[in-house]
Coordinates of C-alpha atoms in Angstrom, one line a residue:
M94 CA 85.3 69.3 102.5
R95 CA 85.2 67.2 99.3
I96 CA 85.4 70.3 97.1
A97 CA 88.3 71.7 99.2
L98 CA 90.2 68.5 98.9
L99 CA 89.7 68.3 95.1
A100 CA 90.7 71.9 94.8
A101 CA 93.9 71.3 96.7
I102 CA 94.7 68.3 94.5
A103 CA 94.1 70.3 91.4
A104 CA 96.5 73.0 92.6
I105 CA 99.2 70.5 93.4
V106 CA 98.8 68.6 90.1
L107 CA 98.9 71.8 88.0
C108 CA 102.0 73.1 89.8
F109 CA 103.7 69.7 89.2
L110 CA 102.7 69.9 85.6
F111 CA 104.3 73.3 85.2
L112 CA 107.4 72.0 87.0
C113 CA 107.7 69.0 84.7
T114 CA 107.2 71.2 81.6
G115 CA 109.8 73.8 82.5
S116 CA 112.3 71.1 83.8
M117 CA 112.3 69.3 80.4
I118 CA 112.9 72.6 78.5
Q119 CA 115.7 73.6 80.8
K120 CA 117.4 70.2 80.5
M121 CA 117.0 70.1 76.7
R122 CA 118.7 73.5 76.6
G123 CA 121.5 72.0 78.6
K124 CA 121.4 74.8 81.2
K125 CA 124.0 74.6 83.9
D126 CA 122.0 76.7 86.4
F127 CA 119.0 74.3 86.6
S128 CA 116.4 75.8 88.9
L129 CA 113.2 74.3 90.3
S130 CA 111.5 77.7 90.7
G131 CA 112.7 78.8 87.3
A132 CA 111.4 75.6 85.8
L133 CA 108.0 76.1 87.4
L134 CA 107.8 79.7 86.0
L135 CA 109.0 78.6 82.5
G136 CA 106.6 75.7 82.5
Y137 CA 103.7 77.9 83.5
V138 CA 104.3 80.2 80.5
V139 CA 104.9 77.4 78.0
Y140 CA 101.8 75.5 79.2
F141 CA 99.5 78.5 78.6
S142 CA 101.2 79.0 75.2
L143 CA 100.2 75.5 74.3
F144 CA 96.7 76.0 75.8
E145 CA 96.1 79.1 73.7
V146 CA 96.9 77.3 70.4
I147 CA 94.9 74.2 71.3
C148 CA 91.9 76.0 72.7
L149 CA 91.8 78.5 69.8
A150 CA 91.7 75.5 67.4
C151 CA 88.8 74.0 69.4
E152 CA 87.0 77.3 69.5
V153 CA 87.2 77.9 65.8
T154 CA 86.1 74.3 64.9
L155 CA 83.2 74.6 67.5
A156 CA 84.6 71.6 69.4
P157 CA 82.9 70.9 72.8
L158 CA 84.7 71.7 76.0
S159 CA 84.8 68.0 76.9
R160 CA 87.1 67.4 73.9
L161 CA 89.4 70.2 74.9
S162 CA 89.5 68.8 78.4
V163 CA 90.5 65.4 77.0
I164 CA 93.2 66.9 74.8
M165 CA 94.7 68.9 77.7
M166 CA 94.5 65.9 80.0
T167 CA 96.5 63.9 77.4
V168 CA 99.0 66.6 76.9
G169 CA 99.4 67.2 80.6
T170 CA 99.8 63.6 81.4
A171 CA 102.5 63.2 78.7
L172 CA 104.4 66.3 80.0
M173 CA 104.3 65.0 83.6
L174 CA 105.5 61.5 82.6
G175 CA 108.2 63.1 80.5
G176 CA 109.3 65.3 83.3
V177 CA 109.5 62.5 85.8
V178 CA 111.5 60.2 83.5
Y179 CA 113.7 62.8 82.0
C180 CA 114.4 65.2 84.9
W181 CA 114.2 63.2 88.2
R182 CA 118.0 63.2 88.6
N183 CA 118.1 67.0 88.2
W184 CA 115.4 67.4 90.9
L185 CA 117.4 65.1 93.2
F186 CA 120.6 67.1 92.7
R187 CA 118.8 70.3 93.5
V188 CA 117.4 68.8 96.7
R189 CA 120.9 67.6 97.7
S190 CA 122.3 71.1 97.1
L191 CA 119.5 72.8 99.1
K192 CA 121.7 73.4 102.2
S193 CA 124.2 75.5 100.4
R194 CA 121.5 77.5 98.7
L195 CA 119.7 78.1 102.0
R196 CA 123.0 79.4 103.5
A197 CA 123.3 81.9 100.6
H198 CA 119.8 83.3 101.3
G199 CA 120.1 83.4 105.0
W200 CA 117.2 84.6 107.1
L201 CA 115.9 86.7 104.2
L202 CA 114.5 83.6 102.6
A203 CA 112.2 83.1 105.6
V204 CA 110.8 86.6 105.0
V205 CA 110.3 85.9 101.3
I206 CA 108.4 82.7 102.0
V207 CA 106.2 84.3 104.7
L208 CA 105.3 87.2 102.4
T209 CA 104.7 84.8 99.4
L210 CA 102.3 82.7 101.6
A211 CA 100.6 85.9 102.7
V212 CA 100.1 87.0 99.1
C213 CA 98.6 83.5 98.2
F214 CA 96.4 83.6 101.3
F215 CA 94.9 87.0 100.6
A216 CA 94.4 86.1 96.9
L217 CA 92.5 83.0 98.1
I218 CA 90.2 84.7 100.7
Y219 CA 89.5 87.9 98.7
T220 CA 85.9 88.2 97.6
D221 CA 84.8 90.4 94.7
D222 CA 81.2 90.9 93.4
S223 CA 82.1 93.3 90.6
A224 CA 80.7 93.0 87.1
D225 CA 84.1 91.9 85.9
S226 CA 84.1 89.0 88.4
D227 CA 80.6 88.0 87.3
F228 CA 81.5 88.1 83.7
Y229 CA 84.8 86.2 83.7
V230 CA 83.7 83.6 86.2
G231 CA 80.5 83.4 84.3
M232 CA 82.4 82.6 81.1
A233 CA 84.0 79.6 82.8
S234 CA 80.7 78.5 84.2
T235 CA 78.8 78.9 80.9
A236 CA 81.5 76.9 79.1
L237 CA 81.4 74.2 81.7
Y238 CA 77.7 73.7 81.9
T239 CA 76.9 74.1 78.2
N240 CA 79.9 72.1 77.1
T241 CA 80.9 74.8 74.6
I242 CA 83.7 77.4 74.1
G243 CA 82.7 81.0 73.7
R244 CA 79.3 80.3 72.0
F245 CA 77.0 81.6 74.7
D246 CA 76.7 85.0 76.3
P247 CA 77.5 84.5 80.0
T248 CA 75.4 87.6 81.0
N249 CA 72.1 86.3 79.7
G250 CA 72.7 82.7 78.5
R251 CA 71.8 83.4 74.9
L252 CA 73.5 81.6 72.0
L253 CA 75.6 84.2 70.1
K254 CA 75.4 84.7 66.4
A255 CA 79.2 85.2 66.3
I256 CA 81.9 84.8 68.9
N257 CA 82.8 88.2 70.4
P258 CA 86.3 89.2 69.0
R259 CA 87.1 90.9 72.3
Y260 CA 87.1 87.6 74.1
A261 CA 87.7 85.2 71.2
Y262 CA 91.5 85.0 71.6
A263 CA 91.9 85.7 75.3
L264 CA 90.9 82.2 76.4
Y265 CA 92.2 82.1 79.9
P266 CA 88.7 81.8 81.4
I267 CA 88.1 78.7 79.4
H268 CA 91.1 77.1 81.2
N269 CA 89.2 77.6 84.4
A270 CA 86.4 75.6 82.9
V271 CA 88.8 72.9 81.9
V272 CA 90.2 72.7 85.4
A273 CA 86.7 72.5 86.8
D274 CA 85.7 69.8 84.3
L275 CA 88.8 67.6 84.9
F276 CA 88.8 67.8 88.7
H277 CA 85.0 67.9 89.2
I278 CA 84.9 71.2 91.1
P279 CA 82.7 74.2 90.5
A280 CA 84.0 76.7 88.0
I281 CA 84.1 79.5 90.6
V282 CA 86.3 77.3 92.8
A283 CA 88.7 76.7 89.9
A284 CA 88.8 80.4 89.0
R285 CA 88.8 82.0 92.5
S286 CA 90.6 79.4 94.5
V287 CA 92.8 77.0 92.6
M288 CA 94.1 79.3 89.8
S289 CA 94.1 82.4 92.1
V290 CA 96.6 80.7 94.5
I291 CA 98.7 79.4 91.6
N292 CA 98.7 82.8 89.8
A293 CA 99.7 84.6 93.0
L294 CA 102.6 82.1 93.5
V295 CA 103.8 82.6 89.9
S296 CA 103.6 86.3 90.3
C297 CA 106.0 86.2 93.2
L298 CA 108.3 84.0 91.1
A299 CA 108.2 86.5 88.3
Y300 CA 109.2 89.3 90.7
Y301 CA 112.1 87.1 91.9
K302 CA 113.2 86.4 88.4
L303 CA 113.3 90.1 87.6
G304 CA 115.5 90.6 90.7
R305 CA 117.9 87.9 89.6
I306 CA 118.4 89.6 86.3
L307 CA 118.8 93.0 87.8
F308 CA 121.4 92.0 90.3
V309 CA 123.3 89.3 88.5
Q310 CA 127.1 89.8 88.5
K311 CA 129.3 89.1 85.5
A312 CA 132.4 87.1 86.1
D313 CA 135.8 88.7 85.6
S314 CA 137.7 86.8 82.9
N315 CA 141.0 88.0 84.3
L316 CA 140.6 86.2 87.6
T317 CA 142.5 83.0 88.3
L318 CA 140.6 79.8 88.9
E319 CA 141.3 80.0 92.7
E320 CA 140.1 83.6 92.8
T321 CA 137.0 82.8 90.7
G322 CA 136.1 80.1 93.1
R323 CA 136.5 82.2 96.2
T324 CA 134.9 85.4 94.9
G325 CA 132.3 83.5 93.0
D326 CA 130.7 82.2 96.2
Q327 CA 130.7 85.7 97.7
V328 CA 129.2 87.2 94.5
Y329 CA 126.5 84.5 94.5
V330 CA 125.5 85.2 98.1
L331 CA 125.4 89.0 97.5
Q332 CA 123.3 88.5 94.3
T333 CA 120.9 86.2 96.1
R334 CA 120.4 88.5 99.1
K335 CA 119.9 91.6 96.9
T336 CA 117.3 89.6 95.0
D337 CA 115.6 88.6 98.2
V338 CA 115.4 92.2 99.4
F339 CA 114.1 93.4 96.1
T340 CA 111.4 90.7 96.2
I341 CA 110.5 91.5 99.8
L342 CA 110.0 95.2 98.9
L343 CA 107.8 94.4 95.9
L344 CA 105.7 92.0 97.9
L345 CA 105.3 94.5 100.8
L346 CA 104.3 97.1 98.2
N347 CA 101.6 94.8 96.8
L348 CA 100.3 93.8 100.2
F349 CA 99.8 97.4 101.2
S350 CA 98.4 98.6 97.9
A351 CA 95.3 100.7 98.5
T352 CA 94.2 101.8 95.0
I353 CA 93.2 100.0 91.8
Y354 CA 96.2 101.6 90.0
M355 CA 98.7 99.6 91.9
P356 CA 99.9 96.1 90.8
G357 CA 98.8 94.6 94.1
A358 CA 95.2 95.6 93.6
F359 CA 95.2 93.5 90.4
L360 CA 97.0 90.7 92.2
F361 CA 94.3 90.4 94.8
T362 CA 91.1 91.7 93.2
R363 CA 91.5 90.4 89.6
T364 CA 93.1 87.0 90.0
F365 CA 90.1 85.6 88.2
E366 CA 90.9 87.3 85.0
G367 CA 93.9 87.6 82.7
K368 CA 94.7 91.3 83.3
H369 CA 96.2 90.4 86.6
L370 CA 98.6 88.0 84.8
I371 CA 99.6 90.7 82.3
V372 CA 100.4 93.2 85.2
N373 CA 102.1 90.8 87.6
V374 CA 103.6 88.1 85.4
V375 CA 104.1 89.2 81.8
V376 CA 105.2 92.8 82.5
P377 CA 107.9 91.8 85.1
L378 CA 109.2 89.0 82.8
A379 CA 109.2 91.2 79.8
A380 CA 111.2 93.8 81.8
A381 CA 113.6 91.0 82.7
V382 CA 114.1 90.2 79.1
C383 CA 114.9 93.8 78.2
V384 CA 117.4 94.1 81.1
A385 CA 119.0 90.8 80.1
V386 CA 119.5 91.9 76.5
Y387 CA 120.9 95.3 77.5
R388 CA 123.4 93.8 79.9
G389 CA 124.4 91.0 77.6
I390 CA 123.1 88.1 79.8
P391 CA 123.8 85.4 79.0
E392 CA 127.1 86.1 77.4
D393 CA 127.2 82.9 75.4
A394 CA 125.8 83.5 71.9
G395 CA 124.4 80.0 71.8
E396 CA 122.2 80.7 74.8
Q397 CA 121.1 84.2 73.9
R398 CA 118.5 82.9 71.6
Y399 CA 116.8 81.2 74.6
V400 CA 116.0 84.7 75.9
F401 CA 113.9 85.5 72.8
E402 CA 112.4 82.0 72.8
N403 CA 111.2 82.7 76.3
L404 CA 109.8 86.1 75.1
F405 CA 108.0 84.3 72.3
F406 CA 106.2 81.9 74.7
L407 CA 105.6 84.8 77.2
L408 CA 103.8 86.9 74.6
L409 CA 101.8 83.9 73.3
A410 CA 100.7 83.1 76.8
G411 CA 99.9 86.8 77.2
V412 CA 97.5 86.6 74.2
C413 CA 95.8 83.8 76.2
F414 CA 95.6 86.0 79.3
S415 CA 94.2 89.3 77.9
A416 CA 94.1 91.7 75.0
S417 CA 96.2 93.9 77.3
V418 CA 99.2 91.9 76.0
S419 CA 99.7 94.9 73.7
V420 CA 101.3 96.8 76.6
P421 CA 104.3 94.4 77.3
A422 CA 104.6 93.6 73.6
L423 CA 105.0 97.3 72.7
M424 CA 107.1 97.9 75.8
V425 CA 109.7 95.3 74.7
A426 CA 109.6 96.6 71.1
A427 CA 110.2 100.1 72.2
A428 CA 113.1 99.0 74.4
L429 CA 114.9 96.5 72.1
F430 CA 114.3 97.8 68.6
P431 CA 116.4 101.0 69.0
F432 CA 119.0 99.1 70.9
S433 CA 119.3 96.5 68.1
V434 CA 119.5 99.1 65.4
Y435 CA 122.0 101.3 67.3
S436 CA 124.2 98.3 68.1
K437 CA 123.8 97.0 64.5
K438 CA 122.8 93.6 65.8
W439 CA 120.6 92.6 62.9
N440 CA 120.4 89.0 64.1
M441 CA 118.9 90.2 67.4
L442 CA 116.4 92.3 65.4
L443 CA 115.2 89.2 63.5
R444 CA 114.8 87.3 66.8
L445 CA 112.9 90.2 68.3
F446 CA 110.5 90.2 65.3
L447 CA 110.0 86.4 65.6
A448 CA 109.4 86.7 69.4
E449 CA 106.8 89.4 68.7
L450 CA 104.9 87.3 66.2
P451 CA 102.2 86.1 68.6
F452 CA 101.3 89.7 69.4
L453 CA 101.4 90.7 65.7
V454 CA 99.3 87.8 64.6
W455 CA 96.8 88.5 67.4
A456 CA 96.6 92.2 66.5
V457 CA 95.9 91.4 62.8
L458 CA 93.3 88.8 63.6
Y459 CA 91.6 91.1 66.1
I460 CA 91.4 94.1 63.8
L461 CA 90.1 92.0 60.9
N462 CA 87.6 90.2 63.1
S463 CA 86.4 93.5 64.7
R464 CA 85.9 95.1 61.3
R465 CA 84.0 91.9 60.2
V466 CA 86.4 91.1 57.4
F467 CA 85.8 87.6 58.8
I468 CA 83.4 86.3 61.4
L469 CA 83.9 83.5 64.0
A470 CA 80.5 81.9 63.7
A471 CA 79.1 80.5 67.0
Y472 CA 77.1 77.8 65.2
R473 CA 76.7 76.2 61.9

């Protein structure tokens, strides 16, 4: 009971941390369409971007896990305090406008919520005894109980001569160790319960975000103010309900997935490792970026750069999740590079290059490390 209570507290605190982080970024950008769900999703991506940089620095310097835990606790506390002080008015406004937004969703929202809870529940209760599960949960347990980062082989407990380049940069399992260390729960509970539920929730939010981009309606500049107000409400309701239906279909598809080649199989069977996050979070959000750029959303040039900023954080978080980040990174490049050249939008081409930098830097480091041009020593 004590471990279950601590695990529940850990999940709530982490979700609040993501909400605070994303809320501050949205408010600093001056976004008019402030969204709590969007803030949680953005905060999740930005948080793991920060974690990747901080954890990699600790790994390279052979810092103990306890030091990383203290750093992340300090950073997390600062982000939560900043979010509360800076964004509480925005949260209050969103709560007050809840009635109108619920009316726009209608009964479809209840279906979305039920299916989301079902996804989280099945991700929580699913058991897996595969070699992958043993290895990735073992990485977190080994880091926790040896107070190290990537220096021991989780399969046999031996001290490595050099940190394995395959896992040296995908540091998501170490985050499970940090959660276990900070909240005094076993690493397997942090990996298979706390983060599994959060990851499942974030995956559903990523699907919903993709739907919002797919079904967004541009305003007609020729409409009068009165017509814009009247039709604007109707368009918002239509967009919202189309997005709800889209999300429901994807969640049902995942819930009835029967093979390892479906996204739902990753969602339920691999929530302990980063490949699931690549498939169910990074790929949908990367697709949303491509659709937004193709459709010219947002139309304001000052806000268009935020799309590529989000892509930068998304790919940096993807490096933390798994080496499979190459899939969405190349997918975005293949979609947007020809579009930028054909449209002669050289400024967009530069932004795309900067957004792809996390993937490019990871690729160079991984190749050099694999070919032993440099070695990440596990001890000195």
